[in-house]
Short mmCIF file of C-alpha atoms in Angstrom, two decimals:
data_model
loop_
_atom_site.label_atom_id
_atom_site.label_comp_id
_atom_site.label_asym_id
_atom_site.label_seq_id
_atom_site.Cartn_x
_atom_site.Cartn_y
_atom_site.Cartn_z
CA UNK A 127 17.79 -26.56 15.95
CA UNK A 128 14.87 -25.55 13.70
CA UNK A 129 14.19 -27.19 10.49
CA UNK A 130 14.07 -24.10 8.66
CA UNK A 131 17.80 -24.27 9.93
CA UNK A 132 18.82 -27.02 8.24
CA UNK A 133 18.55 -26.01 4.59
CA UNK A 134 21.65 -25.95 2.86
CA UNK A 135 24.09 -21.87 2.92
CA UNK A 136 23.43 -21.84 -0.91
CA UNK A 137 19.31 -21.27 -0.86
CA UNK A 138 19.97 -17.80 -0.18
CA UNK A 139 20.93 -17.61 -4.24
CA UNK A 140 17.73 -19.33 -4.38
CA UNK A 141 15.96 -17.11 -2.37
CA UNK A 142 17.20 -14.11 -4.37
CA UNK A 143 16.51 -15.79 -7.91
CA UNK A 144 13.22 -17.22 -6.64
CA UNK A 145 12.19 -14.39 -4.73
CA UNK A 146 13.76 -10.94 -4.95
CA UNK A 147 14.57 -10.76 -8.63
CA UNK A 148 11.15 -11.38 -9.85
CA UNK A 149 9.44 -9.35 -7.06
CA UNK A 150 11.67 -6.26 -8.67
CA UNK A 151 10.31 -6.94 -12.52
CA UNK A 152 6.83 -7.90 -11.53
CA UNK A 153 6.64 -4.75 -9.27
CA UNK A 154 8.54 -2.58 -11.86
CA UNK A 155 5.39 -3.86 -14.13
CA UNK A 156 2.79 -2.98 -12.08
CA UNK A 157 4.09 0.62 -10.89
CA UNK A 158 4.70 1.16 -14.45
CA UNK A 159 0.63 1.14 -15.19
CA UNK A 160 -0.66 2.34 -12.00
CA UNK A 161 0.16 6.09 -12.74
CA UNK A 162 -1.56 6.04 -16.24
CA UNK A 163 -5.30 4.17 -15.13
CA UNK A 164 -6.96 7.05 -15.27
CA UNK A 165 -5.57 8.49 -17.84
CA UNK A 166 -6.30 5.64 -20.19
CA UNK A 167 -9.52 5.80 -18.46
CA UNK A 168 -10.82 9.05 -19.51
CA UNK A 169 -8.93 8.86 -23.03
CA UNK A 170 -11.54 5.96 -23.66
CA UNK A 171 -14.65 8.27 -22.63
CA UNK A 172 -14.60 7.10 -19.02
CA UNK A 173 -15.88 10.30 -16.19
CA UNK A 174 -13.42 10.93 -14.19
CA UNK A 175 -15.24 9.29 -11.28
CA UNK A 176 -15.58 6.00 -13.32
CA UNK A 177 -12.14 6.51 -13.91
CA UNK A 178 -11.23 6.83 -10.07
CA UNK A 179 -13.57 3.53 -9.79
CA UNK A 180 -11.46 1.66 -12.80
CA UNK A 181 -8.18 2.69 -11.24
CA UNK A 182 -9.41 1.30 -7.63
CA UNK A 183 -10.05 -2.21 -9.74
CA UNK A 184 -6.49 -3.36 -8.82
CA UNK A 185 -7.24 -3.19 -4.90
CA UNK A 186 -10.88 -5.26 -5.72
CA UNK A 187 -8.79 -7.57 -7.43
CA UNK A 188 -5.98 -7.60 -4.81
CA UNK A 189 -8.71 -8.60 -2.05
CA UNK A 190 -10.29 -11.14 -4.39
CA UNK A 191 -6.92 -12.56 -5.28
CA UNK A 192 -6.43 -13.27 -1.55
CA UNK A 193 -9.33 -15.52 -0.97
CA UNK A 194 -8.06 -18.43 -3.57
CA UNK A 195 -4.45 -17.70 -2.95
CA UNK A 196 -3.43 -19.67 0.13
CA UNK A 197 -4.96 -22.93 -1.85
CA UNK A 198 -3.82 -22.13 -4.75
CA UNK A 199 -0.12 -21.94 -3.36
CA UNK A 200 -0.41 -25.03 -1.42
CA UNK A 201 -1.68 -27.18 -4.41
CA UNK A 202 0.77 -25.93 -7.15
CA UNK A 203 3.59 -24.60 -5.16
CA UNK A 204 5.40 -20.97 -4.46
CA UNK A 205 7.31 -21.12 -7.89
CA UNK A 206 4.37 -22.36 -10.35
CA UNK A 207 2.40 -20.28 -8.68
CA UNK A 208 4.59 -17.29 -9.02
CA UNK A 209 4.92 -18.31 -12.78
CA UNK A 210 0.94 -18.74 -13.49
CA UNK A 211 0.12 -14.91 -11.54
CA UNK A 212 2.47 -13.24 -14.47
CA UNK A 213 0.77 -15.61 -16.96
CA UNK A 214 -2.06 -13.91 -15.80
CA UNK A 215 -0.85 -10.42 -14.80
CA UNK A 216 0.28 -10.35 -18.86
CA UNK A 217 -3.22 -10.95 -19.86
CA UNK A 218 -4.48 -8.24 -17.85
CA UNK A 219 -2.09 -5.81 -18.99
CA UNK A 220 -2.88 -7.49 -22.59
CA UNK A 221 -6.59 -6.12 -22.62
CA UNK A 222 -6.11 -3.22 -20.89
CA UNK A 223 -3.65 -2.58 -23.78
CA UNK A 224 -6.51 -3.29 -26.73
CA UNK A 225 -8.96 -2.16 -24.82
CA UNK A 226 -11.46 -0.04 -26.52
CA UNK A 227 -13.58 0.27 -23.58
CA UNK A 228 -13.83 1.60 -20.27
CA UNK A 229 -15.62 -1.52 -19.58
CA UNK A 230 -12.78 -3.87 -20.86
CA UNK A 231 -10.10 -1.79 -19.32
CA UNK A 232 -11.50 -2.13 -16.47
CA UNK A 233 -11.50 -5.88 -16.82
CA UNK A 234 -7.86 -6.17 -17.32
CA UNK A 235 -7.12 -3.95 -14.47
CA UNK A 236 -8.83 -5.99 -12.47
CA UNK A 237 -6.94 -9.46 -13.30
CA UNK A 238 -3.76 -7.86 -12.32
CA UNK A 239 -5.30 -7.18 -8.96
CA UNK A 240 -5.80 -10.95 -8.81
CA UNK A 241 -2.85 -11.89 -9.97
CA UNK A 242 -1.22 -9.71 -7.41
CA UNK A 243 -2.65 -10.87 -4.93
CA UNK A 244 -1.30 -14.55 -5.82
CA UNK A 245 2.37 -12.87 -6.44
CA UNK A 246 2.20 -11.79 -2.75
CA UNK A 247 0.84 -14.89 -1.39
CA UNK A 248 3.36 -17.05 -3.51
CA UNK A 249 6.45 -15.01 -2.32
CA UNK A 250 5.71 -14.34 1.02
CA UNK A 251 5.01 -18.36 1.62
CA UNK A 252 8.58 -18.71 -0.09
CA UNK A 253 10.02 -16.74 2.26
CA UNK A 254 8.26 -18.41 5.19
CA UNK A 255 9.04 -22.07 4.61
CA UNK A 256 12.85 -21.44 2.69
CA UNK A 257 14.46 -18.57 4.73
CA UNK A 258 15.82 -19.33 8.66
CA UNK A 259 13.88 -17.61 11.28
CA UNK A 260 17.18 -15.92 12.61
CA UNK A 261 17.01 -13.96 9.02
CA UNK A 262 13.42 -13.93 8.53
CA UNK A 263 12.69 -9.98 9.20
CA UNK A 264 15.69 -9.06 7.35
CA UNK A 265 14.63 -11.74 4.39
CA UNK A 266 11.23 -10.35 4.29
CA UNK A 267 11.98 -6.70 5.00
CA UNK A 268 14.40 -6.98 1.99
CA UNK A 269 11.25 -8.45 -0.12
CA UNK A 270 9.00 -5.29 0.60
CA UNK A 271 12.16 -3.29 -0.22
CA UNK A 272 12.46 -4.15 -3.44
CA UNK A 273 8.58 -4.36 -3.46
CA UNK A 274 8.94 -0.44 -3.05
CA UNK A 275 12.03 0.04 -5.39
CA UNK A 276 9.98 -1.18 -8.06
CA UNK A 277 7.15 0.99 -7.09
CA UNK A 278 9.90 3.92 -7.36
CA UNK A 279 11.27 2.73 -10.84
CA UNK A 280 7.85 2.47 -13.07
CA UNK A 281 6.72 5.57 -12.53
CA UNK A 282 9.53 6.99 -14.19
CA UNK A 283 9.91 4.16 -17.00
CA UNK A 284 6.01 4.89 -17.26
CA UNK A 285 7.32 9.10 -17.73
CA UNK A 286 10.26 8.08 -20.02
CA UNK A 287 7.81 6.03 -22.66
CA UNK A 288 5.56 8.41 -22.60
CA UNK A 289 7.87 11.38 -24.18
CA UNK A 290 9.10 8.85 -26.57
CA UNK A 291 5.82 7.66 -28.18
CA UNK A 292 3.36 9.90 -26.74
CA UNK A 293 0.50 7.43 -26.03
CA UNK A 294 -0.04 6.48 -22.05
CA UNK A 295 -1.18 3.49 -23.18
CA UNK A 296 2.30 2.14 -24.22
CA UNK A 297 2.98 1.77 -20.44
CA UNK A 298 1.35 -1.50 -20.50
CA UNK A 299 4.20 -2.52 -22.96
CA UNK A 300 6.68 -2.17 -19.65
CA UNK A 301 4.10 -4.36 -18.04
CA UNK A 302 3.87 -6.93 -20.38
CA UNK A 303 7.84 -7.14 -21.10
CA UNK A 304 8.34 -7.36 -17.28
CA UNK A 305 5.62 -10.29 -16.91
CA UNK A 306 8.01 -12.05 -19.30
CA UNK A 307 11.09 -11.65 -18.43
CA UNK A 308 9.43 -13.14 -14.64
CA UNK A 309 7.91 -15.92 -16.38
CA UNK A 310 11.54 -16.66 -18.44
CA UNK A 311 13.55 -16.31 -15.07
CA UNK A 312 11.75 -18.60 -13.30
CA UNK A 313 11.00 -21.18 -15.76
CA UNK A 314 14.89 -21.27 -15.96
CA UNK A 315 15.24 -21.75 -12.14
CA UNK A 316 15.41 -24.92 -10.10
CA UNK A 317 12.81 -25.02 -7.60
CA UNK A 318 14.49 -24.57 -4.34
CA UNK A 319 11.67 -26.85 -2.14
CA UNK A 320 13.66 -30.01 -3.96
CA UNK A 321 16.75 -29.09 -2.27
CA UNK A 322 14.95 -27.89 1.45
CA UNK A 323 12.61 -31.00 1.56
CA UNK A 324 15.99 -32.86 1.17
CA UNK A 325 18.02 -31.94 3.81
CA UNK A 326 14.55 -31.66 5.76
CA UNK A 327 14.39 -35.29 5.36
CA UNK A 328 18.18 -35.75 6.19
CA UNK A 329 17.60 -33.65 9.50
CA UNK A 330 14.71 -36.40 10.44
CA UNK A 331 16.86 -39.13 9.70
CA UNK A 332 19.48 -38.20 12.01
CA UNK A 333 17.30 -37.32 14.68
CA UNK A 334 15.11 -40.70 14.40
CA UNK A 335 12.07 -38.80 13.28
CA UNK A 336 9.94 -40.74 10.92
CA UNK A 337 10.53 -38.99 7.61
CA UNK A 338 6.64 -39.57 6.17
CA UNK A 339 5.69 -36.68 7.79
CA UNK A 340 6.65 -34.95 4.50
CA UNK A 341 3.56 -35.88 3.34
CA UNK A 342 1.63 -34.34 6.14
CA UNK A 343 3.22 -31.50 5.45
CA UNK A 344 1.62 -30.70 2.05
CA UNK A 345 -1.46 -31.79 2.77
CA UNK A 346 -3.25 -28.17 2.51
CA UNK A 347 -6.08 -26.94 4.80
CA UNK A 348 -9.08 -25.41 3.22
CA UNK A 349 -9.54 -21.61 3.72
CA UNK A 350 -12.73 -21.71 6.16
CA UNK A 351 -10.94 -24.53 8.10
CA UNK A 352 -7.76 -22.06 8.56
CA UNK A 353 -10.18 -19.08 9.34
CA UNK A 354 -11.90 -21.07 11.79
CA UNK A 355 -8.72 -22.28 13.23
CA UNK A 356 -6.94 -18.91 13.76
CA UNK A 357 -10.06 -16.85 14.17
CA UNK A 358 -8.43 -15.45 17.88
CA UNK A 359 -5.83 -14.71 16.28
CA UNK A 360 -7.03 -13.04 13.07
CA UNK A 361 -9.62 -11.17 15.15
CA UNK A 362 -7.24 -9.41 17.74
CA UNK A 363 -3.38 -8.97 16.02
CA UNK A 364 -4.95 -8.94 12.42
CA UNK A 365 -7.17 -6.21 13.54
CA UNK A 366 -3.71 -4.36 14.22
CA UNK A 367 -2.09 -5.51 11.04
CA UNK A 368 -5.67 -3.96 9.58
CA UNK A 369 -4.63 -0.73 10.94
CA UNK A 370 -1.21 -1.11 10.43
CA UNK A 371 -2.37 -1.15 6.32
CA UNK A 372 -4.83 1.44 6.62
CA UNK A 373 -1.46 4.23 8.12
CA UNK A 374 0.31 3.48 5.51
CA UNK A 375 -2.81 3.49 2.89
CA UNK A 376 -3.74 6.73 4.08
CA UNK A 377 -0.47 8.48 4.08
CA UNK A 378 -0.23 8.37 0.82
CA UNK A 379 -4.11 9.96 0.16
CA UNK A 380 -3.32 12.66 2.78
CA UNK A 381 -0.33 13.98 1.71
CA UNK A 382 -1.34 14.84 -2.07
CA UNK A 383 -4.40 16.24 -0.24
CA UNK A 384 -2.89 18.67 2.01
CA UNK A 385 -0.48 19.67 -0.32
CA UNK A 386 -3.58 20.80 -2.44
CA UNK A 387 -5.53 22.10 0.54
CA UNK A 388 -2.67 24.53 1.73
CA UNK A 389 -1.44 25.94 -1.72
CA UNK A 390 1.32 23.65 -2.31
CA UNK A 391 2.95 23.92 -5.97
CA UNK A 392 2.34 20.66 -7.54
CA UNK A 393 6.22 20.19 -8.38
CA UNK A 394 7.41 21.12 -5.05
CA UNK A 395 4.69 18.62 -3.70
CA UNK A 396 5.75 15.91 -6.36
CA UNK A 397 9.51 16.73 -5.32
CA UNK A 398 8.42 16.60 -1.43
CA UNK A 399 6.52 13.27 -1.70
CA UNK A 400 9.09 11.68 -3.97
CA UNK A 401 11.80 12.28 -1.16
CA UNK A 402 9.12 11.32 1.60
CA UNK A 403 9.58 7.84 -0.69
CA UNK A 404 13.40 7.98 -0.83
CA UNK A 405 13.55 7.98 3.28
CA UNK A 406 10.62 5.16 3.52
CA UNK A 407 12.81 3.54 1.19
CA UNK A 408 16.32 3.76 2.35
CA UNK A 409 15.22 2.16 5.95
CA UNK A 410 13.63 -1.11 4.97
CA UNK A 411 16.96 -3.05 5.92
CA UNK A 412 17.36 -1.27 9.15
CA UNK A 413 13.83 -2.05 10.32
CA UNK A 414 14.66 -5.83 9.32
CA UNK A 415 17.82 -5.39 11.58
CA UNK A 416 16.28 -4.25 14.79
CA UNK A 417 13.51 -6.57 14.07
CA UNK A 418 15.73 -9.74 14.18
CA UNK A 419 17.56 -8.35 16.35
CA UNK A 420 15.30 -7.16 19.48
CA UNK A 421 12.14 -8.35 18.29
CA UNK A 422 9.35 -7.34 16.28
CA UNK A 423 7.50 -4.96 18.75
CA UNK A 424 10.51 -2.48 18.77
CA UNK A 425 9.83 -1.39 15.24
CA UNK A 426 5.61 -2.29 14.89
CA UNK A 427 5.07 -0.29 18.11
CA UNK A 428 7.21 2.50 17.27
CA UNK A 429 6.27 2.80 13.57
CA UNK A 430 2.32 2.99 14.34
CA UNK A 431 3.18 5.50 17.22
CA UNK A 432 4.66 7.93 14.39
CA UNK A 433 2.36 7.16 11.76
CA UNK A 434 -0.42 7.96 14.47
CA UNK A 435 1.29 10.94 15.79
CA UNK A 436 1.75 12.39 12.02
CA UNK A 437 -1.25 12.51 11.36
CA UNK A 438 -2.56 14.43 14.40
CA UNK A 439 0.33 16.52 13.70
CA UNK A 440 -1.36 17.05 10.72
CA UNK A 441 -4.44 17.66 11.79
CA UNK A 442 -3.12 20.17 14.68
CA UNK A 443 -1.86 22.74 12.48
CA UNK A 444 -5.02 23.36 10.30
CA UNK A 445 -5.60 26.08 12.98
CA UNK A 446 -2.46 27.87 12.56
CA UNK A 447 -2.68 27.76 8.78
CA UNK A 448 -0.67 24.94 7.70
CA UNK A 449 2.69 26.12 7.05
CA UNK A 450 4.68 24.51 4.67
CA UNK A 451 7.42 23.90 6.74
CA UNK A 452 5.40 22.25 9.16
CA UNK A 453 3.73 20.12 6.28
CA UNK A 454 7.61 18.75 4.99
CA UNK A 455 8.56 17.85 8.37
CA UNK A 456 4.98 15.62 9.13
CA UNK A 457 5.99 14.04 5.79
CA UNK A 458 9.60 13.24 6.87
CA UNK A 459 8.30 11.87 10.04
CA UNK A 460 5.51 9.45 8.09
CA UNK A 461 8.19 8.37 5.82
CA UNK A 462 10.36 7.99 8.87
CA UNK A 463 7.78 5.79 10.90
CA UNK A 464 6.83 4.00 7.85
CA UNK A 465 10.55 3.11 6.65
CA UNK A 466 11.64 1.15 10.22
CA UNK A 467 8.18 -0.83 9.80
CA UNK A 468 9.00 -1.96 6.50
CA UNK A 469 8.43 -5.92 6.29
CA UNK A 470 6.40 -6.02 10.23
CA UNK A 471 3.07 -7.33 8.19
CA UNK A 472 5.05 -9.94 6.33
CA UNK A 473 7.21 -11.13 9.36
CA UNK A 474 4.07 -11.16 11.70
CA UNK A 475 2.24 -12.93 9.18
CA UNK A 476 4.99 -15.33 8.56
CA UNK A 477 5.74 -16.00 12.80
CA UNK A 478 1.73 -16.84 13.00
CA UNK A 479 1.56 -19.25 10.29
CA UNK A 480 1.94 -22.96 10.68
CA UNK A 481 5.32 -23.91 9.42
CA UNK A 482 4.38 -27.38 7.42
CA UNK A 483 1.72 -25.31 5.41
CA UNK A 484 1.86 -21.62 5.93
CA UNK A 485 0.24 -20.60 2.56
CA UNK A 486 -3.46 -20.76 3.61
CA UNK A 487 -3.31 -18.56 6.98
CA UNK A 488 -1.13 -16.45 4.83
CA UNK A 489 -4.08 -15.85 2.32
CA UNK A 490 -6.26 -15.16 5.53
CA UNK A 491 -3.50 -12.99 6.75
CA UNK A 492 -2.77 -10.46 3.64
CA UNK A 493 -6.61 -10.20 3.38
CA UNK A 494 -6.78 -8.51 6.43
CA UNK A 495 -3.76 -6.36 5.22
CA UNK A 496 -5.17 -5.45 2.26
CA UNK A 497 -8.99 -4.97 3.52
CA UNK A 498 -7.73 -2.26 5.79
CA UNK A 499 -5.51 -1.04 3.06
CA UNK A 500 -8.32 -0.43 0.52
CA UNK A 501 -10.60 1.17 3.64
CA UNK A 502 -8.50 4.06 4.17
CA UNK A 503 -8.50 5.77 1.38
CA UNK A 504 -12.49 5.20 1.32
CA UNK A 505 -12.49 6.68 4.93
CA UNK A 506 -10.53 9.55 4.15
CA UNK A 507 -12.87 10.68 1.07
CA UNK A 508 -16.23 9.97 3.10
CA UNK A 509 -14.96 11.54 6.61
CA UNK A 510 -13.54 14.61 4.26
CA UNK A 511 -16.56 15.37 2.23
CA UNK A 512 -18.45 14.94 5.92
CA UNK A 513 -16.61 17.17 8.38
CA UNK A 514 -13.19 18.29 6.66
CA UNK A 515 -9.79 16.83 6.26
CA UNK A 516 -8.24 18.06 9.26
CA UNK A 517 -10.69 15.85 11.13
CA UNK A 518 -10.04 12.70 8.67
CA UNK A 519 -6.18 13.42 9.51
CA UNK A 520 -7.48 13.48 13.38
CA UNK A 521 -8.90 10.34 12.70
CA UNK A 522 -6.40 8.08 11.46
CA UNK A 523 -3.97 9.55 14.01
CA UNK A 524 -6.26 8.29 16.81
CA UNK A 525 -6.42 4.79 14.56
CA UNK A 526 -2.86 5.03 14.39
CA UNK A 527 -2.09 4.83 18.18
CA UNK A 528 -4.55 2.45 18.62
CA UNK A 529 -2.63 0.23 16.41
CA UNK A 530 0.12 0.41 18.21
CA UNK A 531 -2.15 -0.25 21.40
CA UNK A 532 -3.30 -3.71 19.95
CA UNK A 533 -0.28 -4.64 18.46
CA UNK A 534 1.64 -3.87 22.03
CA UNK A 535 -0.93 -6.35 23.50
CA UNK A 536 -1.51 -8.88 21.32
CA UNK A 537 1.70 -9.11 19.48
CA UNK A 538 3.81 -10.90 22.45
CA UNK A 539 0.36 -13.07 23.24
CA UNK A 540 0.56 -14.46 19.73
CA UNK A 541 3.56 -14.07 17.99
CA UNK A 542 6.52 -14.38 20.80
CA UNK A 543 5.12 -17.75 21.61
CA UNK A 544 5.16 -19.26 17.97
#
């Protein structure tokens, strides 16, 4: 028996209080604001390539964020530190709001980056230490589910705010209320950790281990001593999960791009890329399933095989003209390949970290993530303005199996034995 085992049936209340419920309002927040950046960008004076630059201040941020996060976590705690990133998520969404400057705007854009980035971290280090490693895909396939629903629901609070007041800017109100209503549920909740490190302790005492190890158990590593420590590791499967980030980055820069490159009607692409979403959505549970299940390579290999294979797919038909038909279907399958990998980053992540202080290789971890996450959509301007986008869609396909490659090698090597 595990020790994550030993925690008591009811944490999974906490885990959905802690965890879930706040991941849905603070996401809900963000996606609420991320449609509108430009838009409150250029209504400020901003060119619409300082725009694009103010807009890509949330995925700065997000890698920033990373770097602090693990010891920030481990000092203050999941929940505290859940509570002080929408402290400071509100703030950002507070300037952007009075902003009267692209310069300002930009500012506030960029603390909820950071404060994202510390969300994540927090969460995902919840998950980790709280939830038992029979349900941990599920658990954390469940927490980038809801990641995604609130991705799906902003938008369209962002669209419904909009026709009532007119002003873009008003979005940042959704942002701002949801920060709240995180910082009011979890101020009201009971920190689950009391309750785990209990029956943690109870589990030691009736297996004659000395219970003081507690305290060796929060002690936290410094970030260079956890790089240094897992720098095999971080240098051969986080090279995967950096290409695992950079599929799913890129699929959603080369869709709205084709669409636009063949013809596409920018409803019918809207409507096309919106149901793409729907499927990604609707599978996060499944992937979870099979993961806990069988094991993670049976959904990590599979999705980067599709997500590679999509894009050449992509890239095959610029000969032939592009048909639309052909274009819907590539989508389905990237939605497809993406949907049954839901949660693989977080559940790798979370199998490779050290149980008695996971938060630290975690930060290490999601920086990797999101590094190859912010590359792709950089790769797919520069290789597009250089040689076309059929050949930046060739590109990430190759990328894509390669992924699956390293993660088919490394994966079992790493992982399996933790």
């Amino acid at each position: 028996m595990t020790e994550t085992d030993t925690a008591p049936a009811f944490r999974w209340r906490s885990v959905l209080v802690v965890a879930l419920l706040p991941t849905v309002l603070f996401s809900i927040g963000e996606g609420a604001v991320l449609p509108i950046i430009p838009v409150v960008a250029q209504s400020l004076g901003a060119q619409l390539a300082l725009a694009g630059l103010i807009a890509a201040m949330i995925t700065l941020g997000t890698l920033l964020g990373d770097l602090p996060s693990g010891a920030i976590v481990a000092r203050i705690g999941e929940r505290k530190a859940m509570m002080g990133a929408a402290v400071l998520a509100a703030v950002g969404g507070g300037l952007s709001l009075l902003a009267r400057t692209p310069l300002l705007l930009g500012l506030g854009i960029l603390l909820i980056g950071i404060a994202t980035a510390v969300f994540a971290l927090a969460r995902h280090a919840f998950m980790t230490s709280f939830v038992p490693i029979r349900y941990r895909a599920r658990a954390l396939s469940s927490l980038g589910g809801t990641f995604r629903f609130g991705y799906l629901v902003g938008p369209f609070l962002t669209a419904g705010i909009i026709h009532l007041t007119g002003l873009a800017a008003a979005a940042f109100w959704i942002h701002l209320s949801c920060c709240l209503a995180v910082i009011v549920l979890l101020a009201l909740t009971r920190d689950p950790s009391e309750t785990v490190a209990a029956a943690r302790r109870e589990h030691r005492a009736r297996a004659g281990q000395p219970l003081e190890t507690d305290a060796l158990e929060l002690a936290p590593e410094g970030l260079f001593a956890t790089l240094r420590r897992n720098r095999r590791v971080l240098l051969s499967l986080g090279f995967g999960s950096m290409l695992v980030a950079a599929l799913r980055a890129s699929r959603q820069v080369i869709l709205p791009l084709w669409a636009v490159a063949i013809g596409m009607h920018e409803a019918d692409a809207a409507v096309l890329i919106g149901v793409a979403g729907a499927v990604d959505f609707a599978l996060f549970y499944l992937g979870g399933q099979v993961m806990d299940r069988f094991g993670r390579l049976w959904t990590a290999v599979p999705s980067m095989i599709g997500l590679g294979l999509g894009h050449l797919a992509l890239a095959a038909s610029a000969p032939f003209g592009s048909p639309v038909w052909w274009f819907v279907a590539v989508a389905l399958l990237l939605a497809v390949s993406n949907g049954i990998g839901s949660g693989i980053l977080m559940t790798l992540g979370a199998d490779l970290a050290d149980p008695a202080r996971p938060a630290a290789f975690l930060g290490a971890w999601r920086f990797c993530n999101d590094s190859g996450g912010a590359a792709a959509p950089l790769l797919v301007s520069a290789v597009t303005a250089l040689a076309g986008l059929p050949v930046a869609a060739a590109l990430l396909g190759v990328l894509g199996l390669t992924g699956a490659v390293v993660l088919r090698v490394f994966e079992p090597r790493y992982s399996s034995r933790r």
